[in-house]
CSV table of C-alpha atoms in Angstrom, one decimal:
chain,number,residue,atom,x,y,z
A,1,UNK,CA,-6.7,-22.4,23.0
A,2,UNK,CA,-3.1,-21.4,23.3
A,3,UNK,CA,-3.4,-18.7,20.6
A,4,UNK,CA,-6.0,-16.8,22.9
A,5,UNK,CA,-3.3,-16.1,25.5
A,6,UNK,CA,-0.2,-15.4,23.4
A,7,UNK,CA,0.9,-11.9,22.2
A,8,UNK,CA,0.8,-11.2,18.5
A,9,UNK,CA,4.0,-11.3,16.6
A,10,UNK,CA,2.8,-8.8,14.1
A,11,UNK,CA,5.6,-6.6,12.9
A,12,UNK,CA,4.0,-3.1,12.2
A,13,UNK,CA,7.2,-1.6,10.8
A,14,UNK,CA,7.5,-4.4,8.2
A,15,UNK,CA,3.9,-4.0,7.3
A,16,UNK,CA,4.3,-0.2,6.8
A,17,UNK,CA,7.5,-0.7,4.8
A,18,UNK,CA,5.6,-3.1,2.5
A,19,UNK,CA,2.6,-0.6,2.4
A,20,UNK,CA,5.0,2.2,1.3
A,21,UNK,CA,6.3,0.1,-1.5
A,22,UNK,CA,2.9,-0.7,-2.7
A,23,UNK,CA,1.9,3.1,-2.5
A,24,UNK,CA,5.0,4.0,-4.6
A,25,UNK,CA,4.0,1.4,-7.2
A,26,UNK,CA,0.4,2.3,-7.5
A,27,UNK,CA,0.9,6.0,-7.6
A,28,UNK,CA,3.6,5.6,-10.2
A,29,UNK,CA,1.2,3.8,-12.3
A,30,UNK,CA,-1.4,6.5,-11.8
A,31,UNK,CA,1.2,9.0,-12.9
A,32,UNK,CA,1.6,7.1,-16.2
A,33,UNK,CA,-2.1,6.4,-16.8
A,34,UNK,CA,-4.0,9.5,-15.7
A,35,UNK,CA,-1.2,11.9,-14.8
A,36,UNK,CA,-1.3,11.9,-11.0
A,37,UNK,CA,1.3,14.5,-9.9
A,38,UNK,CA,0.6,16.7,-12.9
A,39,UNK,CA,-2.9,17.9,-11.7
A,40,UNK,CA,-3.4,21.7,-11.8
A,41,UNK,CA,-6.2,21.6,-9.2
A,42,UNK,CA,-8.0,19.2,-6.8
A,43,UNK,CA,-11.2,19.5,-4.9
A,44,UNK,CA,-13.0,17.3,-2.4
A,45,UNK,CA,-16.8,17.3,-2.6
A,46,UNK,CA,-17.9,16.2,0.9
A,47,UNK,CA,-21.6,15.8,-0.3
A,48,UNK,CA,-20.6,13.0,-2.9
A,49,UNK,CA,-17.4,11.8,-1.1
A,50,UNK,CA,-15.4,12.3,-4.3
A,51,UNK,CA,-12.1,14.0,-5.1
A,52,UNK,CA,-11.7,15.6,-8.5
A,53,UNK,CA,-8.3,16.2,-10.0
A,54,UNK,CA,-8.2,18.9,-12.8
A,55,UNK,CA,-5.6,19.3,-15.4
A,56,UNK,CA,-4.3,22.3,-17.4
A,57,UNK,CA,-5.8,20.9,-20.6
A,58,UNK,CA,-9.3,20.8,-19.2
A,59,UNK,CA,-9.3,17.1,-18.5
A,60,UNK,CA,-10.4,15.8,-15.1
A,61,UNK,CA,-10.7,12.5,-13.2
A,62,UNK,CA,-12.6,11.7,-10.0
A,63,UNK,CA,-12.6,9.0,-7.4
A,64,UNK,CA,-14.2,8.1,-4.1
A,65,UNK,CA,-12.0,9.7,-1.4
A,66,UNK,CA,-11.3,9.1,2.4
A,67,UNK,CA,-9.4,11.4,4.7
A,68,UNK,CA,-6.8,9.5,6.7
A,69,UNK,CA,-5.4,12.4,8.7
A,70,UNK,CA,-4.1,16.1,8.9
A,71,UNK,CA,-0.4,16.9,9.2
A,72,UNK,CA,0.7,20.3,10.5
A,73,UNK,CA,4.3,21.1,9.6
A,74,UNK,CA,4.6,23.9,12.1
A,75,UNK,CA,4.1,21.6,15.1
A,76,UNK,CA,5.1,18.3,13.3
A,77,UNK,CA,1.8,16.7,14.4
A,78,UNK,CA,-0.2,14.1,12.6
A,79,UNK,CA,-3.9,13.8,13.7
A,80,UNK,CA,-6.0,11.0,12.5
A,81,UNK,CA,-9.3,11.8,10.7
A,82,UNK,CA,-11.3,9.5,12.9
A,83,UNK,CA,-11.5,12.2,15.5
A,84,UNK,CA,-10.8,15.5,13.5
A,85,UNK,CA,-13.5,18.1,13.8
A,86,UNK,CA,-12.8,19.4,10.2
A,87,UNK,CA,-13.4,16.0,8.7
A,88,UNK,CA,-17.1,14.9,8.0
A,89,UNK,CA,-18.0,11.6,9.3
A,90,UNK,CA,-18.5,9.9,6.0
A,91,UNK,CA,-14.9,10.8,5.0
A,92,UNK,CA,-13.5,9.3,8.3
A,93,UNK,CA,-14.6,5.7,7.6
A,94,UNK,CA,-11.1,4.4,6.4
A,95,UNK,CA,-9.4,6.2,9.4
A,96,UNK,CA,-11.8,4.3,11.7
A,97,UNK,CA,-10.8,1.1,10.1
A,98,UNK,CA,-7.2,1.8,10.8
A,99,UNK,CA,-8.0,2.4,14.4
A,100,UNK,CA,-9.8,-1.0,14.6
A,101,UNK,CA,-7.0,-2.7,12.8
A,102,UNK,CA,-4.6,-1.1,15.3
A,103,UNK,CA,-6.7,-2.6,18.1
A,104,UNK,CA,-6.7,-6.0,16.6
A,105,UNK,CA,-2.9,-5.9,16.1
A,106,UNK,CA,-2.2,-4.3,19.4
A,107,UNK,CA,-0.4,-1.3,17.8
A,108,UNK,CA,-0.6,1.5,20.4
A,109,UNK,CA,1.0,4.1,18.1
A,110,UNK,CA,-1.8,3.8,15.6
A,111,UNK,CA,-4.5,4.2,18.3
A,112,UNK,CA,-3.3,7.6,19.5
A,113,UNK,CA,-5.6,10.5,18.3
A,114,UNK,CA,-2.5,12.4,17.3
A,115,UNK,CA,1.3,11.9,17.4
A,116,UNK,CA,4.4,14.1,16.9
A,117,UNK,CA,6.3,12.7,13.8
A,118,UNK,CA,8.0,13.8,10.7
A,119,UNK,CA,5.9,14.2,7.4
A,120,UNK,CA,7.5,10.9,6.2
A,121,UNK,CA,5.5,9.1,9.0
A,122,UNK,CA,2.2,10.7,7.9
A,123,UNK,CA,2.9,9.2,4.3
A,124,UNK,CA,3.6,5.8,5.9
A,125,UNK,CA,0.4,6.0,7.9
A,126,UNK,CA,-1.4,6.8,4.7
A,127,UNK,CA,0.2,4.0,2.8
A,128,UNK,CA,-0.7,1.5,5.6
A,129,UNK,CA,-4.4,2.8,5.3
A,130,UNK,CA,-4.3,2.4,1.5
A,131,UNK,CA,-3.3,-1.3,1.9
A,132,UNK,CA,-5.5,-2.2,4.9
A,133,UNK,CA,-8.7,-0.5,3.3
A,134,UNK,CA,-7.7,-1.7,-0.3
A,135,UNK,CA,-7.8,1.8,-1.6
A,136,UNK,CA,-6.5,2.5,-5.2
A,137,UNK,CA,-4.0,5.2,-4.2
A,138,UNK,CA,-3.1,8.0,-1.9
A,139,UNK,CA,-2.7,11.7,-2.2
A,140,UNK,CA,-1.4,14.6,-0.1
A,141,UNK,CA,-2.8,18.2,-0.6
A,142,UNK,CA,-1.9,21.4,1.1
A,143,UNK,CA,-4.8,23.1,2.8
A,144,UNK,CA,-3.1,26.0,4.6
A,145,UNK,CA,0.5,27.6,5.0
A,146,UNK,CA,1.6,24.6,7.2
A,147,UNK,CA,-1.2,22.1,6.9
A,148,UNK,CA,-1.6,19.0,4.7
A,149,UNK,CA,-4.4,16.6,4.3
A,150,UNK,CA,-3.6,13.0,3.6
A,151,UNK,CA,-6.2,11.0,1.7
A,152,UNK,CA,-6.7,7.6,0.0
A,153,UNK,CA,-8.9,7.3,-3.1
A,154,UNK,CA,-10.7,4.5,-4.9
A,155,UNK,CA,-11.2,3.6,-8.6
A,156,UNK,CA,-10.6,6.6,-11.0
A,157,UNK,CA,-13.4,7.7,-13.3
A,158,UNK,CA,-12.6,10.1,-16.3
A,159,UNK,CA,-14.8,13.2,-16.3
A,160,UNK,CA,-16.4,14.1,-19.6
């Protein structure tokens, strides 16, 4: 009964730090196994919910994708995908899970629809999302002069 009335001792910064290390590790493995970071193109198909990475040699891989948020360098603002008009509802599900995670852990920072922060923090939020939703990796793509989309992805499939 006592647990019901005590405040959580959850350390969000420690959790984020561990998530960033996990992201570095898995993305390094992706770089070695299917050349993440060497792609010549990327495309999100909103109908299928997949991201396709294309390579200069004609090869391609794809994976289920979720949008975590949009970061604007001009304003230094990160906006969660769970309430972003440009993100279709099926691609917001992981971001919605982070909002629920934040409620459960009493993390007000993660419940704000947007926040002013450095780009590094947008990566940290994305790493946290990767861990919480058990995604397979994360990716950031430029979608305008000063705008980046932060995404997580699932299991990779080689395209034939």
